[in-house]
Short mmCIF file of C-alpha atoms in Angstrom, two decimals:
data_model
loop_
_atom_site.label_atom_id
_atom_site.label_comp_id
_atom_site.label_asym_id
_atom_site.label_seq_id
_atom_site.Cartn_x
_atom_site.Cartn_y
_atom_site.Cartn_z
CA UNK A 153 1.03 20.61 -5.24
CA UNK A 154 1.04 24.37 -4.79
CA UNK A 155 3.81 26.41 -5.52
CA UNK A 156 4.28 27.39 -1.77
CA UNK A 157 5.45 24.03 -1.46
CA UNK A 158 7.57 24.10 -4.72
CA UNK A 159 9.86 26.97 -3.17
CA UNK A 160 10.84 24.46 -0.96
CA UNK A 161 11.79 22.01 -3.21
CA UNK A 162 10.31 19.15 -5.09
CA UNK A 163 10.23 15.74 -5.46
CA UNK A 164 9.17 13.30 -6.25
CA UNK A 165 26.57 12.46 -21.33
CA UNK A 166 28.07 14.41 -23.16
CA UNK A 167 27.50 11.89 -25.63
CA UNK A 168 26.24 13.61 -29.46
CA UNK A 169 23.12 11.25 -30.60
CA UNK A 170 24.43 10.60 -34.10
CA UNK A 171 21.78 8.24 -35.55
CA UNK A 172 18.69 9.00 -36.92
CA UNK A 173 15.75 8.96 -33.98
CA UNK A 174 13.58 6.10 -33.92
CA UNK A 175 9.54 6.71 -34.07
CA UNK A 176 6.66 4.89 -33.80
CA UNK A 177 5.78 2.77 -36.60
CA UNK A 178 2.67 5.57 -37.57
CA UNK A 179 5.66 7.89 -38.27
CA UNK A 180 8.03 8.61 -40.68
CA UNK A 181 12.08 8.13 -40.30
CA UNK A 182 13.53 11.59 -39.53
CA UNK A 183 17.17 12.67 -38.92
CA UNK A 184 18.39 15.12 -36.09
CA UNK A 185 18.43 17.83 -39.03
CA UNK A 186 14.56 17.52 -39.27
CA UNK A 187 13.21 16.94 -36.12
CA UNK A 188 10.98 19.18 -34.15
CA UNK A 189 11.20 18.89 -30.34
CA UNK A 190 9.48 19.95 -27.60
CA UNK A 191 9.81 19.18 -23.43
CA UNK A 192 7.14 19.42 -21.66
CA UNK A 193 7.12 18.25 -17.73
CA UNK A 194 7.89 19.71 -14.12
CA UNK A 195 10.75 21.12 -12.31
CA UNK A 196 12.82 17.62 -13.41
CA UNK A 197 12.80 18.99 -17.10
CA UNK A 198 12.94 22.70 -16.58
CA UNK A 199 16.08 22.22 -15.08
CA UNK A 200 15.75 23.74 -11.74
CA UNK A 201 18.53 22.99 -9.32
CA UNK A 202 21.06 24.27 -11.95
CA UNK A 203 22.15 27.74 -12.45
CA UNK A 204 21.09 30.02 -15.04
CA UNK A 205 17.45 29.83 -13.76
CA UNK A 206 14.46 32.38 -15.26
CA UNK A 207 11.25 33.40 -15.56
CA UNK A 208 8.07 31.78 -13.31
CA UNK A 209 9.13 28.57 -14.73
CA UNK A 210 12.86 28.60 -13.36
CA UNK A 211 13.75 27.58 -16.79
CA UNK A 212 17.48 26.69 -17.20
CA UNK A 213 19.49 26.22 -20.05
CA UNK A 214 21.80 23.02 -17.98
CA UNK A 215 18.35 21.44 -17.99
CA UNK A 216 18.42 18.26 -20.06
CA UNK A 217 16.39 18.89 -22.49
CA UNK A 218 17.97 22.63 -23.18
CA UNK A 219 20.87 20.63 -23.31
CA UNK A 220 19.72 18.20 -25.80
CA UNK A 221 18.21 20.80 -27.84
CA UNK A 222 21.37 22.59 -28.01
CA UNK A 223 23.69 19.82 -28.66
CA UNK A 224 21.67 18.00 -31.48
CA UNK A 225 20.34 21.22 -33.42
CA UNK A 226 16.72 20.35 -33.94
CA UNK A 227 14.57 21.94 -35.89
CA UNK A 228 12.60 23.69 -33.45
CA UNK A 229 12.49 23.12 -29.70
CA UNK A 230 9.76 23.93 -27.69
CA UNK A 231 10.26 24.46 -23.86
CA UNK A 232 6.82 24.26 -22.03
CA UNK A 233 8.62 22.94 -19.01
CA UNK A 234 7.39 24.19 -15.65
CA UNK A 235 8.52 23.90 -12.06
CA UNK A 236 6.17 22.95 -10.02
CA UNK A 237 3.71 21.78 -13.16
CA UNK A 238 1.66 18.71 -12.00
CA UNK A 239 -0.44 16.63 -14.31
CA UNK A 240 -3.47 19.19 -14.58
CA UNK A 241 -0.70 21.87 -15.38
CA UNK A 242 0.23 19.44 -18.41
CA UNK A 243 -3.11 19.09 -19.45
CA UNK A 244 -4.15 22.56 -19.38
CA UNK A 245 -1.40 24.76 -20.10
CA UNK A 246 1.56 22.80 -21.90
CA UNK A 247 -0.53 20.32 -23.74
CA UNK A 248 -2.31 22.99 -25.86
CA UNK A 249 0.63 24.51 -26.94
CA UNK A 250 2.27 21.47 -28.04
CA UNK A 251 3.27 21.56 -31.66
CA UNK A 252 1.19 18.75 -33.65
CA UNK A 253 3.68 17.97 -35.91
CA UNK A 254 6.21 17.28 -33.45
CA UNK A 255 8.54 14.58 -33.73
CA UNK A 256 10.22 14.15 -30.47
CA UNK A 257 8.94 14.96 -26.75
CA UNK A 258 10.40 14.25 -23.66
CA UNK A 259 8.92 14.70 -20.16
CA UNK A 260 9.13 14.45 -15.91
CA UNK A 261 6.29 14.27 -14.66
CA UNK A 262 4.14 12.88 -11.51
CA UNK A 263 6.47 13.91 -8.91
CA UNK A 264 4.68 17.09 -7.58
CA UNK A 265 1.37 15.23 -7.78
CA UNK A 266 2.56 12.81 -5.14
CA UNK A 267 3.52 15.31 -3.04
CA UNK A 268 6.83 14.20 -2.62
CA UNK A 269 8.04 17.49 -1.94
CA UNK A 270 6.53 18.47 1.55
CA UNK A 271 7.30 14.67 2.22
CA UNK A 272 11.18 14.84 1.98
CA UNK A 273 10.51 18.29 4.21
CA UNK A 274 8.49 16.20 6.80
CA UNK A 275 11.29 14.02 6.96
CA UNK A 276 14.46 16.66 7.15
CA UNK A 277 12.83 17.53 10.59
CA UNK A 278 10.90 14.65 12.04
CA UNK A 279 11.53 11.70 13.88
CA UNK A 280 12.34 8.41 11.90
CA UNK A 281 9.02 6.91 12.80
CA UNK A 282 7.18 9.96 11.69
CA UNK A 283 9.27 10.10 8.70
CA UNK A 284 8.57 6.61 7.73
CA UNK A 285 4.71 7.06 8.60
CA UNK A 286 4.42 9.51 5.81
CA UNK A 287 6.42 8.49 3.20
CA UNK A 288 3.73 5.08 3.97
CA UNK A 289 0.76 7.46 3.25
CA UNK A 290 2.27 9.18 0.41
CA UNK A 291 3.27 5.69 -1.23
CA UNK A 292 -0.72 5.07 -0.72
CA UNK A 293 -1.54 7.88 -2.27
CA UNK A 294 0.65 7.38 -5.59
CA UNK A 295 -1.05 3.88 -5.71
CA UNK A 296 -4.67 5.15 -4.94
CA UNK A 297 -4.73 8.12 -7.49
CA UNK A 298 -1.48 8.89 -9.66
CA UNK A 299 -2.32 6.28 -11.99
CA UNK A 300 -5.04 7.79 -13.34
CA UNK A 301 -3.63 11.00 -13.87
CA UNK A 302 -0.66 9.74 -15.82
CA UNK A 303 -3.22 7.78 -18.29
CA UNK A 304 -4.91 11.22 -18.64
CA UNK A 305 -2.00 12.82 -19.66
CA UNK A 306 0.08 10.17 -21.77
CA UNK A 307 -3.52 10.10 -24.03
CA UNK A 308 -3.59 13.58 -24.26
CA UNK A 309 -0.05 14.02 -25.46
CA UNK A 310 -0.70 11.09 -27.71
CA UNK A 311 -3.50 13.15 -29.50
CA UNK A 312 -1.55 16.10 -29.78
CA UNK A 313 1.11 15.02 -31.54
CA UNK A 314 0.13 11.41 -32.66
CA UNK A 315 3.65 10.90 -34.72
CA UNK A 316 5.79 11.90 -32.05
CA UNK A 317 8.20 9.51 -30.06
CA UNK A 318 7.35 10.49 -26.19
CA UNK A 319 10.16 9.85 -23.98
CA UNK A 320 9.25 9.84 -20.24
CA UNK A 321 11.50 9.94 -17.62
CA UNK A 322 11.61 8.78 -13.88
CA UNK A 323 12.99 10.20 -11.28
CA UNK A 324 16.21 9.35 -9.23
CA UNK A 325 16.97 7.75 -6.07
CA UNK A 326 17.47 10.93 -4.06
CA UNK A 327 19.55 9.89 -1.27
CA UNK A 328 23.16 8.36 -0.75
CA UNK A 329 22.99 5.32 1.74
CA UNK A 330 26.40 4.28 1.49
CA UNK A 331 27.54 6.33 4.49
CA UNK A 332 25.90 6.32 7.77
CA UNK A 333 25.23 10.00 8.31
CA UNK A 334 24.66 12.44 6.14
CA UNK A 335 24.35 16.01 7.83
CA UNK A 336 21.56 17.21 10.27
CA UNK A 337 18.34 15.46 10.50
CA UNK A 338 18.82 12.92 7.29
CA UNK A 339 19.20 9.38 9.53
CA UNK A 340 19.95 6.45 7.66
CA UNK A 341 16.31 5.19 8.41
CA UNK A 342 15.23 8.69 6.86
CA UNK A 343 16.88 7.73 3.94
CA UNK A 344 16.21 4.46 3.05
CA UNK A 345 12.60 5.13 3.66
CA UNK A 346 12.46 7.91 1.09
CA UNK A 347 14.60 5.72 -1.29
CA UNK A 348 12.03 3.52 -1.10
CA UNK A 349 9.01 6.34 -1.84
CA UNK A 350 10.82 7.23 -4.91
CA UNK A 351 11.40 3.85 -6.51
CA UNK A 352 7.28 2.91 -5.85
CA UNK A 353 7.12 6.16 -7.66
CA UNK A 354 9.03 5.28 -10.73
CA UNK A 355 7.38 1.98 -10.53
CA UNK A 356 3.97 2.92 -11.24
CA UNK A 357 5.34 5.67 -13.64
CA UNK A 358 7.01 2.66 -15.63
CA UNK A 359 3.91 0.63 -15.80
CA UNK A 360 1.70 3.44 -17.03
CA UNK A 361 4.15 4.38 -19.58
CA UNK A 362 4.95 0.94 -21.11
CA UNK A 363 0.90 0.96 -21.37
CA UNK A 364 0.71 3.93 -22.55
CA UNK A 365 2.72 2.37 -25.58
CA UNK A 366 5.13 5.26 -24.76
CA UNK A 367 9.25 5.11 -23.74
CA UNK A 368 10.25 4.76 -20.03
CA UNK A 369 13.95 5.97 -19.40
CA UNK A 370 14.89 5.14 -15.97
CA UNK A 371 17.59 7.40 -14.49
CA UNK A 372 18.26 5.57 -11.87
CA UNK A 373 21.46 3.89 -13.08
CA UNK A 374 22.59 7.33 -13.94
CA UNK A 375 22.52 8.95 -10.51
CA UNK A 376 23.40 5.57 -8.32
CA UNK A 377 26.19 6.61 -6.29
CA UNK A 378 25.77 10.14 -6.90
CA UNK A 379 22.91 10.81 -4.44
CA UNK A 380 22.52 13.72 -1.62
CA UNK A 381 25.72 13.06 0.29
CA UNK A 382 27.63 11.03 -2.24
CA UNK A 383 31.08 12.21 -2.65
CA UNK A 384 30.35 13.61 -6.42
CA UNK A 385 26.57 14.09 -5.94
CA UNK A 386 24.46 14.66 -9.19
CA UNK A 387 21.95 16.35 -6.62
CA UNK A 388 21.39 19.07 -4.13
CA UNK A 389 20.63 18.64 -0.84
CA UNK A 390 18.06 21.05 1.57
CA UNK A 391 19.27 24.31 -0.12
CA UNK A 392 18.24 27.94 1.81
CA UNK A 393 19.05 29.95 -1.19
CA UNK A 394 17.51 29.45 -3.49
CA UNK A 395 14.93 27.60 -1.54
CA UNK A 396 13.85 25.82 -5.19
CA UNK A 397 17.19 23.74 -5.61
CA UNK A 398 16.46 21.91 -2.43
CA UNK A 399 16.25 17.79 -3.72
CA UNK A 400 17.16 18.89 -7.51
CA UNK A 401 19.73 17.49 -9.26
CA UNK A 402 22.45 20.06 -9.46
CA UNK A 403 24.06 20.75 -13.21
CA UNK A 404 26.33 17.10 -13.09
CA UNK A 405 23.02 15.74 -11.92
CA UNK A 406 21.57 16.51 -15.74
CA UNK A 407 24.65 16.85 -17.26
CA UNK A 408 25.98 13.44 -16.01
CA UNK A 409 22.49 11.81 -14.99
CA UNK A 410 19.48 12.97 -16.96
CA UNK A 411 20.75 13.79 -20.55
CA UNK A 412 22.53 10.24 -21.50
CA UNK A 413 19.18 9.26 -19.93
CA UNK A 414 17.40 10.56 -22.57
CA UNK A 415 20.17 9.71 -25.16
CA UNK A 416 19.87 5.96 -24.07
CA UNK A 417 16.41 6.28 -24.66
CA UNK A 418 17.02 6.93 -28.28
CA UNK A 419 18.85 4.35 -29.08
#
């Protein structure tokens, strides 16, 4: 996805983790005081949509895993998240500079790749039938292509940093359907529609992880109830400045959402 479209916006709790982490059998048992973390991902994991946002990456430190990192103590942490980073950006840029002797990484990723980001613009200011015609040929797309990438990318982290638990995590439901409107040109139809785009998403990200051999956190029990419109929403709607925010979750959103999330994932 190119970063013209990121601008726009992309698709696609406070608890302390006390325990030690769990790791793969090929690793040794480590406690919080020893481990070396690093995030690597898209937008999701950089933490865009929260405040405090810098440099090309929009990092922010509400992100979830700047929260983590800052919370638990690690080690080390390594941020290589990057909004608007799609698989090849993994592979080629935040991939190399993974530590080898990491212990823990976490990631988002796969969102940008299915272009969900122009898709929830298509459907801000088209018709419901047009809406629901491309969120159709995007969901054709994640099955026709995504997969692959995802393999690519799981294998290459594995090799990296072949001791490391990898923690992936999906992506929420974006929209609140309890109400019947919710502000200018986001029908109920619209909704539901896009709903439905992001949970074939998370689908096939599931399945590739769990092959993978790798951890799937699913956030969507996190941010149900709290989508765009939601009285309490963990997310931001279409957002003119700054443009990026648009369909991010907002600082509750990986406060609240993405960060137990991850914690769960621990055990």
């Amino acid at each position: 996805m190119s970063r013209r479209h990121f601008t726009l916006g992309c698709v696609v709790t406070t608890t302390l983790l006390s325990l030690a982490i769990a790791t793969p059998a090929a690793a040794t048992a480590t406690t919080l005081a020893d481990v070396d973390y690093a995030a690597l991902g898209d937008s999701y994991s950089s933490g865009v949509g929260a405040p405090g946002q810098t440099g090309s990456c929009l990092r922010s430190p509400y992100g979830y895993a700047a929260l983590w990192a800052a919370r638990n103590n690690p080690t080390s942490f390594t941020n290589l998240t990057c909004g608007g980073a799609v698989t090849g950006d993994v592979l080629s840029r935040q991939v190399p500079q993974l530590p080898s002797g990491a212990d823990l990484i976490s990631i988002t990723i796969g969102g940008n790749d299915a272009g969900f980001a122009p898709t929830v613009l298509t459907c801000q200011f088209a018709s419901d039938a047009e809406c629901q015609r491309t969120v159709a040929e995007a969901e054709t797309d994640i099955g026709a292509t995504l997969g692959g990438k995802l393999d690519n990318t799981y294998a290459a982290i594995k090799r990296k940093a072949p001791d490391a638990q990898v923690i992936v995590l999906g992506y929420p439901l974006l929209f609140d359907t309890a109400s019947a409107s919710c502000g200018a040109g986001m029908s109920l139809a619209k909704r539901r529609a896009l709903n439905h785009g992001a949970q074939v998403l998370n689908d096939l990200i599931k399945a590739r992880v769990e092959a993978a051999g790798l951890t799937f956190s699913d956030v969507r029990d996190e941010f149900a109830g709290h989508g765009i419109c939601a009285s309490g929403a963990y997310l931001n709607g279409l957002t003119i400045l700054p443009p990026q925010n648009s369909f991010h979750p907002n600082r509750n959103g990986y406060t609240y959402g993405y960060l137990p999330a991850m914690i769960d994932a621990l055990g």
